[in-house]
Amino acid sequence: MVQSYLRHGPTEAFGIVCSSSSNSHYDGKLAYVPALEDVLVWDVKRGQMLSMWHETGHRAEVTCILRSPQKDVFAVGYADGSIRLWSASSNSVIATFNGHKKSVTALAFDESGTRLASGSQDTDLILWDVVGEAGLYRLRGHRDQITAIRFVRPLAESAPSSSTGTAPGFLLTTSKDTFLKVWDLQTQHCIQTVVAHRSEVWTMDLNPEQDLVFTGSGEGELKAWKIDHEALAQGLRETDTGGVTKFVHPASALPLASSHRVAQISFHPHKPYLAVQSHDKSVEVFRIRTEDEVKKKQARRRRRAKEKELEKKNKKKGEDAPADVHNEAEQDEKDVELADLFTPYLIVRASGKVRSFGFGDEEAGGKGNAQLFVALANNALEVYNIPPPAKTKDTPPEATRLFSVDLPGHRTDVRTLCLSSDDALLASASNGSLKIWNMKTTACIRTMDCGYAICSTFLPGDRQIAVGTKSGEILIYDIASSSLVDTVQAHTATVWSIHVRPDEQGLVSGSADKDVKFWEFEKKPANGDNPRSTSLLTLVHIRTLKMTDDVLSVRYSPNGKLLAVALLDSTVKVFYQDTLKFFLSLYGHKLPVLAMDISADSKLIVTCSADKNVKIWGLDFGDCHKSLFAHDESVMQVAFERTDTREGDAKVSHCFWTVGKDKMVKYWDGDKFENIQKLEGHHGEVWALAVSHHGKFVVTGSHDKSIRVWEKLDEPLFLEEERERELEALYETGIADALNRADAPMGSGAADADPNDAAAASTGAEASAVTKQTTETLMAGERIMEALELADGELAAQREYLEARAKGGLAESVAPPPRHPVLAAYDLEPEGYVLHVVERVPATALYDALLVLPFGKVVSLMGHLNVWAQKEWNIVLTSRIIFFLLKTHHHQIVANRVMRTALIPLRRHLRAGLRRQKDALGYNLAALRFLQRQTDARRTAEFFEAEAGRAEDVSEEAVRARIAEGRKRKRVSIKA
C-alpha cells in the first residue's frame, strides 16, 4: 500500500513591520508598507496593523507601491514583473498586469488615474490602460534599470481639437544608464535624451507646477532641470542653427550636506518643502522660498556689494568699480537663482538606515506643521514633525519624532526560536531583543533587551527562558515580569547550543571555548522577604566536559541515556550521559555539523552540516543509514517531528524538518529517506526552526525578519503526485519562458539562425505591443480552444441532421442529436457557451490568451463573433476581440479569400450594434445633463426664496454669482 503523509501549508507570517524591498506610502494617518510578498496597512498613531493585502499562492516580493489619484486604488509592483491593482477598502485585487520580465522598479499614474506607467529592471517602459485593464504599448530606449517615471501634463492648447487614439501627454524617465528621457505619448517615441549625470541616476521628481525636474545620482549630485512647456506644445521643430528643439534644459545643481548616493527626492504635495535623502540615516529638507523672500535677500546682497565696493573705493580710489557693481546688481534682480529659491531648512535624523520616506497626503498636525514618514531598513516605521518657519532666527528648526512602530518585529535577523511545552507561547531572539509571541493571535506580548542571542530554550514550567549569547553568557528571563532575573557567565566564547535534560532537572551548554558544561536547576523565591512568592529557577554549574575542538551543538537523547556533541572538526561524539564515558564517533561530514536531533525513540540521530548534506545515523552502532543532499546552501537546523497527539497511540515519527540558507524549509521521511515536501516562502536565509510539541505545526525564523508558521493540514499527500506536480510546474514555466523570448523575430530560434541578425532585429522597434505569456494565459487559451472545439462539433452535428432532414434521408420520427452534456448543464447555445468561456478570462489576460490560438481556431472564433454581434451579446468584449484579432492576423486574413464572406456580415452586424449602443449612451447623457440643469435651477429658486425677505439685489445673475462663490469657498476650505 502506498504510504500517504499529511500536507503542511503556510498559515501565518508575522514579525514584519516593514521590509526593505520597496518604497512605502503614507497618507497622514495610515502607512501602506511592503512586508515581503504582502502589503501591510498600519495605523501609525496607534501602532496597530489594520489589514494585510495577501494573494494566496503569490510569493514574489513587493518592489514598488504607488497610490492612484482615485484614492482607493493602489498599484503594487512585484519582483516577478507583475503589477497588481489593489482596492484599499476591500483588501482585494482589482486587476493583474503581466508585461515585465524582471522586477518592477518604478510606477506612475497620470493625474486622472486612468493610465499607469511602469518601469522595470528589464529596461522596458510599459503604459497600461487602468480602465480597460490592458497594456497599451511598450517603449524601449533605456539601456539599464528604469529608476523613476513622471507624467508631464501638456498645456491645454497643445491638445488637438478632436483627439483620436491615446490621450496626449509626455513622460519623463530616468535610468541607471545615466540618461533622462522625454517621451511623447502621442507618437510613442522618445523626443529627447539628456545625459543627466556621470553616474547612475537613482531618483527624480517634478515640482507641483511641473516646470522644474530634480534628478539625483549615485555620486551624490542633485541637479535641477527646467521644462520648456511652450516647446512641448509646439512639438519637435528644427531650430535656426539646424538642430532639434530641446524640451529639458539644465538649470543648476543644489549643494547637499553629504556626498552619498541620492536615494530619493520628494516634493511636498501642497507645502513649500523639498526632501532629499542622500545619507543612510538622514533626510535633508529644503524650504522653497517665496518671491518676496528672494527679492529681500537680493536687496540685502546688493546692499552688501555696495558697501564692499565703497570700502574698496576708499582704499584704492578706483573709478570703474561702481559701474560693475551696478551691472551685477541688475543681473541679480533679473535672475532668481535656484540656490536662493531652495534653502536648507532642517535635517531629519532617523534611528536607523532609511529605506524610503514620504510626506503625508492630507493636512495633519495643524498650525502649518508637516509630517515626514520614514520607513527604515531595520523593520521599523517613524513619523517626524516638521515645524513651520519661525519669525526669529534665534532657534534653528528641529524635527521631532511623533510616532514610531517597532515593537511587532525584530531589528535584526531572527537567530533562534523555541516553543513552550503547551505550544501556546513562542520565544524569538535576535541581536538585541527577545520577544514572546502568543501563538493563537500571533501578537507580540513581551519584548526584552538581550545581547546577541544564538540559542534559546524554555525552562521547565514555561515561566522562564534561557538564552545563550555570542559573548558566552546564559541569560535567564522571567516572562511574567518581562525582566532579566539572572546572568550566568557560563563560557568565555559563543554559546552555540543549550538543551534541557529529559528529566527536566538540568541543562547542558556547548560553546566555542571547547567546553561542554552541565548545569542543575535550583529554585529560589522571587522575593526574598516573602517565602510564599513564586520560585524562580537558577543555574548551578556541576561539571565540565573538555573537548578537543569548538562545540557547535549538544543534544540529549529523549531516553536520557546519551549525550551527542557536534564539533568543529566535522565529527559528532556520543557519550553516556551519566558517566560521560565515550560511546560513538559519527564521522562522514566534510564540513562542521551545525545542528542535530535525536528521534523520540532514541534510535536515530540526524545531523545537518555546512556541506549541504543531512546524514541519518543509527544510535545503536553509529552506522550511517543514508546521506541526503538536502539543500543548495548550508543546512542550518534540523529537528524531528513530534508524534501528533491527535493520532492517539501512533508509532513514533521518524519524519524530520530541515531549514537552510537557500531560503527553503523541507520535510523528510527518515525511514524511507524521501523528501516529502518543499515549502517556499522565506525571502532570506532561514536561521531558526522550532517544532510543535504536539506535532501540529512547525515555526521558522529568517534573515528576512519574518517568523512563519507551517501547519499540518488534513489534506493527504502522495509522493508520486507531489513529484508529478513539481515536474508539471517546471514544464509549464518552461513553455511560458520559451514563448517570452525577448521579442525574437521569426526564425531566430532555428538551429542555423544567425544570432547577430536576431539581436539586431529585436532592438529595432522603439514601441511595441505588451505581451507576456504566463501559465494562466496559456491555460485560458487552452480553455477557449476546448470551447471552440466543443461548439464547432455541436454545430456540425446540428447542421448534418438538418441537411439529412432536408434531403429526406431521415424520417420525421428520428430525434435530433442529443445536446452536449456541458451545454445542457449550462443551458446555453454553442455560441453562447464560447462567449461564457471567453467572458471568464480576466481582461488583463485576454489578449495573451488569444495569441495562443492557432489560425484555424481564429477563423472559427470569427464565426462566433459574427453571431455575438448579431445578437448584441457583450458588444464591448466582441469589439475588443475583433480589433485585436484583425490587428494580429492582418496578413493571413487579407490573403485568405474565405475570410471575406465572414467579415462582411460581421462588419454590418457590429456597426448596427455599436450604433444602437451609441444612441443609448447619448440619450442617457442628455437625460443626466437635463437633471443637472434642473438641480441648478432648483438651487437658484431656493436662493431666490431665501433672499426675498431681504432688501438686497435678488436678480438671477447675483444669485448665480453667490452660488459660484459658495462653491469656490468650499473647495478652498477642503484643501486647507
Coordinates of C-alpha atoms in Angstrom, one line a residue, residues 234 236-246:
Q234 CA 4.8 73.1 -30.5
L236 CA 9.7 68.7 -32.5
R237 CA 10.9 71.6 -34.6
E238 CA 14.1 72.5 -36.4
T239 CA 15.9 75.4 -34.7
D240 CA 17.7 78.3 -36.5
T241 CA 21.0 76.5 -36.0
G242 CA 19.7 73.4 -37.8
G243 CA 19.3 71.3 -34.6
V244 CA 16.2 69.9 -32.9
T245 CA 14.3 71.8 -30.2
K246 CA 15.2 70.9 -26.6

